[in-house]
Amino acid sequence: MLQSASPTPTPAAALPMPELYRRVERHIPPFEWRILADDIAAILRLKAERNAVVLAHNYQTPDIFHTVADIVGDSLALAREAERTDADVIVLAGVHFMAETAKLLNPKKTVLIPDLKAGCSLAASITAADIRLLRERHPGVPIVTYVNTSAAVKAESDVCCTSSNAKKIIEGLGVPKVIMLPDEYLARNTAAQTKVEIIAWSGHCEVHERFTPEDIRSLRESHHGIIVLAHPECPPEVIAECDFSGSTAAMAGYVGKERPARVVLLTECSMSDNVALQYPDLEFVRPCNLCPHMKRITLPKIRCSLETMTHEVTVDPAIADRARRTVERMLTMG
Ligand code: SF4
């Protein structure tokens, strides 16, 4: 069953090929579809043979997101649905920390990532040793860790959060001060919404840190009436000038509810492509930034992953239980 964090319908991965094509025909020309169709058909067959599901993040390209994915959404939705699936094999069409999170929540299942090099600048910005030093420096202050981190970092933390539930998790701890890491901008943007004092780390998302307030002013000048949505990993100066800020799921939800005639999503490029396919009557302006890590995942690599059962993601048992507890605590609180 295909599920989504978005309130809008998403396509079923088991549809016949012509119907699948109708889902993406405004984005993929027929000659390109003829090239992709062989991999798509093979992936659908392999999923059935292996009792596998494909979990795809909102930043995956439309050929993956709208044709072979069983579950789509943001990091929080993927973590929740990874916990609920009864498939034997999970293929994570996303980046490595997402596959690790799926493995933490499904220790007995086989979790595959189609490209082991699909990393994340945020996850790479902090280590478990950094967290231990922070604890020494700020004794007794709880550590709230964004899911965009390694399992080793999660294991040293008290609770995880996503961009959807950061404020709720921080306030739910009932303390006056927390450490929130590794995304400095998400921490500062969350601090602006709460009385809880937040100590931040200096990690940044290499996609969202590049947006500037000047980008927004120039968009407003050149596209009259445009509504600007921005991800909270953008710098606070960008958030201050946008019309709405929220996670990828929240942005998709805003578009579905408010139906802005002309809109821009300041986030990864494929997000706009995927949402635009669901709302053909709206105009999507497309200045966006590509995530090189997300773009490592392709249909041929997903097919190869299912054919060869690679690359299996495992988590060191010495850290898995502690890391799982921080994710589960988030799922309980948020
Ligand atoms: S978009 Fe940013 S936060 Fe997401 S995987 Fe890419 S680098 Fe990491």
XYZ file of N, CA, C and O in Angstrom, residues 199-319:
484
model
N 20.868 25.522 22.764
C 22.295 25.598 22.421
C 22.454 24.847 21.095
O 22.045 23.685 20.982
N 23.035 25.522 20.102
C 23.090 24.930 18.751
C 24.489 24.430 18.411
O 25.479 24.805 19.045
N 24.566 23.579 17.412
C 25.819 23.115 16.805
C 25.975 23.875 15.494
O 25.053 24.608 15.086
N 27.082 23.694 14.784
C 27.304 24.533 13.595
C 27.171 23.762 12.278
O 27.750 24.152 11.274
N 26.402 22.669 12.268
C 26.196 21.948 11.014
C 25.192 22.661 10.117
O 24.315 23.371 10.598
N 25.356 22.471 8.805
C 24.419 23.068 7.842
C 24.073 22.072 6.753
O 24.902 21.229 6.394
N 22.886 22.194 6.211
C 22.517 21.422 5.023
C 23.067 22.157 3.807
O 22.762 23.341 3.605
N 23.847 21.460 3.001
C 24.492 22.129 1.864
C 23.495 22.555 0.788
O 23.843 23.343 -0.089
N 22.279 22.051 0.848
C 21.234 22.463 -0.099
C 20.546 23.744 0.397
O 20.422 24.727 -0.340
N 20.119 23.742 1.635
C 19.298 24.851 2.130
C 20.108 26.073 2.566
O 19.592 27.189 2.576
N 21.384 25.878 2.939
C 22.168 27.025 3.403
C 22.433 28.014 2.267
O 22.798 29.156 2.507
N 22.229 27.576 1.017
C 22.560 28.452 -0.124
C 21.461 29.449 -0.459
O 21.675 30.373 -1.229
N 20.251 29.264 0.085
C 19.190 30.237 -0.202
C 19.442 31.523 0.601
O 19.946 31.479 1.732
N 19.080 32.653 0.013
C 19.323 33.949 0.669
C 18.048 34.797 0.628
O 17.162 34.567 -0.210
N 17.984 35.817 1.514
C 16.829 36.732 1.447
C 16.745 37.434 0.090
O 15.666 37.737 -0.402
N 17.929 37.679 -0.520
C 17.930 38.338 -1.841
C 17.215 37.461 -2.872
O 16.537 37.976 -3.775
N 17.362 36.143 -2.741
C 16.648 35.237 -3.658
C 15.146 35.507 -3.572
O 14.438 35.549 -4.583
N 14.653 35.665 -2.357
C 13.204 35.850 -2.172
C 12.770 37.193 -2.755
O 11.767 37.280 -3.470
N 13.570 38.235 -2.475
C 13.185 39.570 -2.997
C 13.170 39.547 -4.522
O 12.260 40.082 -5.158
N 14.147 38.910 -5.099
C 14.189 38.871 -6.560
C 13.024 38.048 -7.132
O 12.426 38.415 -8.145
N 12.645 36.980 -6.444
C 11.484 36.186 -6.889
C 10.209 37.012 -6.814
O 9.364 36.972 -7.711
N 10.075 37.793 -5.744
C 8.846 38.594 -5.588
C 8.761 39.676 -6.666
O 7.686 40.015 -7.134
N 9.945 40.193 -7.038
C 9.955 41.226 -8.086
C 9.603 40.654 -9.453
O 8.868 41.256 -10.233
N 10.149 39.474 -9.733
C 9.969 38.921 -11.080
C 8.708 38.083 -11.240
O 8.309 37.777 -12.354
N 8.095 37.652 -10.139
C 6.897 36.805 -10.218
C 5.827 37.381 -9.298
O 5.759 37.019 -8.108
N 5.013 38.243 -9.857
C 4.021 38.962 -9.046
C 3.104 37.989 -8.295
O 2.606 37.019 -8.866
N 2.913 38.254 -7.010
C 1.959 37.460 -6.220
C 2.473 36.104 -5.788
O 1.710 35.293 -5.252
N 3.762 35.862 -5.984
C 4.279 34.518 -5.663
C 4.245 34.260 -4.150
O 4.493 35.167 -3.344
N 3.908 33.029 -3.783
C 3.942 32.604 -2.388
C 5.217 31.791 -2.187
O 5.491 30.853 -2.941
N 5.997 32.187 -1.178
C 7.313 31.573 -0.966
C 7.258 30.644 0.249
O 6.979 31.076 1.367
N 7.540 29.354 0.002
C 7.616 28.379 1.088
C 9.085 28.009 1.285
O 9.809 27.844 0.303
N 9.517 27.882 2.525
C 10.936 27.580 2.770
C 11.079 26.518 3.847
O 10.338 26.501 4.829
N 12.060 25.662 3.651
C 12.342 24.608 4.628
C 13.089 25.215 5.826
O 13.946 26.087 5.632
N 12.816 24.746 7.055
C 13.481 25.343 8.225
C 14.972 25.046 8.343
O 15.608 25.513 9.291
N 15.548 24.302 7.396
C 17.012 24.191 7.351
C 17.626 25.402 6.649
O 18.850 25.522 6.563
N 16.782 26.315 6.111
C 17.289 27.549 5.500
C 17.715 28.512 6.615
O 17.196 28.457 7.736
N 18.608 29.465 6.297
C 19.027 30.447 7.306
C 17.835 31.251 7.836
O 16.863 31.490 7.106
N 17.900 31.697 9.115
C 16.785 32.454 9.708
C 16.396 33.693 8.904
O 15.228 34.073 8.868
N 17.367 34.327 8.227
C 17.053 35.533 7.445
C 16.132 35.164 6.265
O 15.341 35.995 5.809
N 16.254 33.955 5.781
C 15.369 33.490 4.703
C 13.986 33.194 5.273
O 12.955 33.594 4.706
N 13.965 32.518 6.404
C 12.679 32.172 7.035
C 11.903 33.455 7.368
O 10.684 33.514 7.231
N 12.648 34.503 7.775
C 11.981 35.767 8.145
C 11.239 36.379 6.964
O 10.260 37.110 7.143
N 11.674 36.096 5.750
C 11.056 36.738 4.575
C 10.110 35.829 3.787
O 9.499 36.263 2.819
N 10.010 34.560 4.183
C 9.130 33.669 3.413
C 7.686 33.788 3.917
O 7.424 34.415 4.934
N 6.755 33.185 3.196
C 5.344 33.229 3.604
C 4.976 32.069 4.516
O 4.036 32.150 5.295
N 5.698 30.963 4.371
C 5.401 29.785 5.185
C 6.669 28.957 5.285
O 7.383 28.780 4.298
N 6.946 28.463 6.498
C 8.091 27.577 6.670
C 7.628 26.267 7.281
O 6.841 26.261 8.229
N 8.105 25.170 6.746
C 7.748 23.868 7.306
C 8.545 22.765 6.647
O 9.256 22.985 5.654
N 8.420 21.585 7.199
C 9.096 20.405 6.654
C 8.589 20.143 5.233
O 7.614 20.765 4.782
N 9.193 19.192 4.552
C 8.730 18.884 3.190
C 7.263 18.456 3.218
O 6.479 18.841 2.353
N 6.877 17.676 4.227
C 5.472 17.243 4.326
C 4.567 18.448 4.586
O 3.474 18.555 4.006
N 5.029 19.363 5.439
C 4.217 20.549 5.743
C 4.075 21.443 4.511
O 3.004 22.021 4.258
N 5.141 21.559 3.725
C 5.064 22.372 2.497
C 4.070 21.759 1.515
O 3.245 22.462 0.925
N 4.146 20.434 1.354
C 3.197 19.761 0.449
C 1.774 19.947 0.965
O 0.834 20.188 0.189
N 1.608 19.868 2.283
C 0.288 20.055 2.883
C -0.230 21.472 2.655
O -1.416 21.677 2.362
N 0.670 22.462 2.759
C 0.279 23.863 2.545
C -0.221 24.051 1.111
O -1.262 24.677 0.873
N 0.526 23.502 0.159
C 0.130 23.650 -1.251
C -1.250 23.019 -1.472
O -2.122 23.597 -2.124
N -1.455 21.827 -0.909
C -2.738 21.142 -1.090
C -3.897 21.893 -0.468
O -5.005 21.910 -1.016
N -3.645 22.540 0.665
C -4.740 23.218 1.379
C -4.995 24.625 0.827
O -6.130 25.016 0.559
N -3.912 25.382 0.624
C -4.069 26.796 0.247
C -4.162 27.006 -1.262
O -4.624 28.044 -1.717
N -3.685 26.048 -2.038
C -3.707 26.140 -3.501
C -3.218 27.493 -4.028
O -3.936 28.171 -4.785
N -2.004 27.923 -3.649
C -1.505 29.212 -4.171
C -1.342 29.133 -5.699
O -0.781 28.158 -6.214
N -1.843 30.150 -6.399
C -1.803 30.104 -7.867
C -0.378 30.056 -8.389
O -0.089 29.429 -9.408
N 0.529 30.731 -7.673
C 1.942 30.768 -8.097
C 2.785 30.561 -6.835
O 2.631 31.298 -5.861
N 3.660 29.599 -6.855
C 4.350 29.235 -5.617
C 5.776 28.805 -5.915
O 6.081 28.323 -7.011
N 6.665 29.030 -4.935
C 8.021 28.503 -5.033
C 8.349 27.783 -3.733
O 7.969 28.240 -2.649
N 9.017 26.650 -3.842
C 9.439 25.873 -2.676
C 10.960 25.994 -2.562
O 11.680 25.476 -3.418
N 11.423 26.705 -1.547
C 12.868 26.848 -1.367
C 13.392 25.611 -0.652
O 13.479 25.540 0.574
N 13.724 24.627 -1.457
C 14.193 23.350 -0.941
C 14.829 22.583 -2.092
O 15.190 23.185 -3.110
N 14.954 21.274 -1.951
C 15.587 20.465 -2.993
C 14.689 20.416 -4.237
O 13.457 20.369 -4.135
N 15.321 20.390 -5.424
C 14.571 20.538 -6.681
C 13.466 19.498 -6.886
O 12.370 19.829 -7.350
N 13.733 18.234 -6.569
C 12.754 17.198 -6.890
C 11.468 17.334 -6.101
O 10.414 16.843 -6.508
N 11.561 17.993 -4.952
C 10.355 18.215 -4.143
C 9.312 18.981 -4.965
O 8.137 18.607 -5.022
N 9.748 20.060 -5.625
C 8.823 20.844 -6.455
C 8.284 19.996 -7.597
O 7.100 20.045 -7.916
N 9.170 19.213 -8.222
C 8.724 18.372 -9.341
C 7.636 17.405 -8.891
O 6.627 17.218 -9.586
N 7.838 16.792 -7.732
C 6.870 15.798 -7.245
C 5.537 16.438 -6.870
O 4.467 15.913 -7.179
N 5.600 17.582 -6.201
C 4.347 18.238 -5.794
C 3.639 18.811 -7.022
O 2.409 18.736 -7.139
N 4.421 19.352 -7.953
C 3.813 19.938 -9.157
C 3.020 18.900 -9.946
O 1.981 19.212 -10.531
N 3.488 17.658 -9.964
C 2.745 16.617 -10.687
C 1.389 16.352 -10.054
O 0.463 15.890 -10.718
N 1.275 16.638 -8.757
C -0.009 16.419 -8.071
C -0.966 17.593 -8.255
O -2.163 17.443 -8.059
N -0.411 18.780 -8.607
C -1.254 19.979 -8.731
C -0.995 20.657 -10.073
O -0.361 21.711 -10.144
N -1.493 20.081 -11.163
C -1.187 20.626 -12.489
C -1.766 22.019 -12.724
O -1.319 22.722 -13.628
N -2.730 22.431 -11.909
C -3.345 23.740 -12.114
C -2.550 24.876 -11.470
O -2.861 26.050 -11.677
N -1.529 24.567 -10.691
C -0.758 25.613 -10.009
C 0.558 25.861 -10.753
O 1.115 24.947 -11.363
N 1.042 27.101 -10.657
C 2.329 27.428 -11.292
C 3.455 27.313 -10.260
O 3.435 28.016 -9.242
N 4.387 26.422 -10.525
C 5.537 26.251 -9.637
C 6.744 26.937 -10.252
O 7.181 26.560 -11.343
N 7.286 27.939 -9.566
C 8.512 28.592 -10.024
C 9.655 27.762 -9.445
O 9.579 27.304 -8.302
N 10.710 27.529 -10.236
C 11.664 26.486 -9.844
C 13.103 26.927 -9.581
O 14.020 26.254 -10.022
N 13.383 27.989 -8.863
C 14.770 28.090 -8.431
C 14.932 27.124 -7.267
O 14.147 27.144 -6.332
N 15.849 26.234 -7.334
C 15.992 25.225 -6.276
C 17.433 24.758 -6.292
O 18.192 25.111 -7.172
N 17.808 23.984 -5.317
C 19.168 23.448 -5.251
C 19.105 21.927 -5.213
O 18.272 21.368 -4.510
N 19.997 21.293 -5.941
C 20.032 19.822 -5.963
C 20.831 19.279 -4.782
O 21.860 19.849 -4.424
N 20.368 18.185 -4.200
C 21.163 17.482 -3.193
C 21.950 16.385 -3.919
O 21.359 15.427 -4.428
N 23.288 16.513 -3.949
C 24.080 15.524 -4.691
C 23.978 14.130 -4.087
O 24.190 13.137 -4.788
N 23.666 14.065 -2.799
C 23.568 12.750 -2.131
C 22.273 12.054 -2.528
O 22.261 10.868 -2.875
N 21.169 12.782 -2.473
C 19.887 12.193 -2.879
C 19.938 11.752 -4.344
O 19.340 10.746 -4.728
N 20.670 12.539 -5.162
C 20.689 12.259 -6.593
C 21.572 11.067 -6.950
O 21.642 10.667 -8.117
N 22.260 10.495 -5.971
C 23.006 9.253 -6.221
C 22.054 8.078 -6.418
O 22.433 7.040 -6.952
N 20.823 8.219 -5.928
C 19.861 7.116 -6.043
C 19.139 7.243 -7.383
O 18.552 8.287 -7.686
N 19.200 6.164 -8.169
C 18.578 6.152 -9.498
C 17.798 4.854 -9.680
O 17.997 3.888 -8.924
N 16.951 4.826 -10.697
C 16.215 3.580 -10.975
C 17.160 2.394 -11.238
O 16.953 1.314 -10.667
N 18.191 2.537 -12.111
C 19.080 1.382 -12.321
C 19.727 0.896 -11.023
O 19.907 -0.304 -10.818
N 20.060 1.832 -10.119
C 20.688 1.402 -8.859
C 19.671 0.702 -7.950
O 20.024 -0.225 -7.216
N 18.428 1.146 -7.975
C 17.396 0.453 -7.172
C 17.196 -0.956 -7.716
O 17.112 -1.933 -6.961
N 17.158 -1.064 -9.032
C 17.006 -2.388 -9.652
C 18.179 -3.299 -9.252
O 17.978 -4.447 -8.822
N 19.398 -2.779 -9.377
C 20.592 -3.562 -9.037
C 20.564 -3.965 -7.561
O 20.915 -5.087 -7.187
N 20.120 -3.043 -6.718
C 20.044 -3.307 -5.285
C 19.151 -4.512 -5.007
O 19.498 -5.411 -4.220
N 18.005 -4.566 -5.688
C 17.063 -5.679 -5.479
C 17.562 -6.971 -6.139
O 17.322 -8.064 -5.635
N 18.247 -6.829 -7.257
C 18.759 -8.035 -7.933
C 19.857 -8.704 -7.113
O 19.909 -9.922 -6.994
N 20.747 -7.876 -6.551
C 21.939 -8.429 -5.884
C 21.841 -8.380 -4.362
O 22.762 -8.823 -3.676
N 20.736 -7.795 -3.856
C 20.531 -7.620 -2.409
C 21.702 -6.844 -1.778
O 22.246 -7.199 -0.730
N 22.082 -5.758 -2.444
C 23.122 -4.872 -1.920
C 22.582 -3.439 -1.944
O 21.659 -3.154 -2.715
N 23.094 -2.579 -1.208
C 24.106 -2.694 -0.162
C 23.353 -2.816 1.147
O 22.586 -1.887 1.497
N 23.608 -3.887 1.862
C 22.860 -4.069 3.107
C 23.391 -3.110 4.168
O 24.598 -2.952 4.355
N 22.463 -2.454 4.869
C 22.829 -1.501 5.925
C 22.690 -2.207 7.271
O 21.636 -2.770 7.580
N 23.756 -2.183 8.046
C 23.713 -2.785 9.378
C 24.114 -1.725 10.407
O 24.732 -0.716 10.055
N 23.740 -1.961 11.640
C 24.129 -1.033 12.711
C 24.805 -1.860 13.799
O 24.280 -2.905 14.210
N 25.949 -1.384 14.242
C 26.714 -2.064 15.294
C 25.802 -2.343 16.498
O 25.217 -1.414 17.061
N 25.681 -3.623 16.898
C 24.788 -3.941 18.023
C 25.147 -3.166 19.294
O 24.275 -2.909 20.137
N 26.421 -2.775 19.421
C 26.834 -2.042 20.628
C 26.158 -0.682 20.719
O 26.041 -0.110 21.810
N 25.732 -0.129 19.588
C 25.071 1.179 19.636
C 23.596 1.109 19.240
O 22.835 2.046 19.515
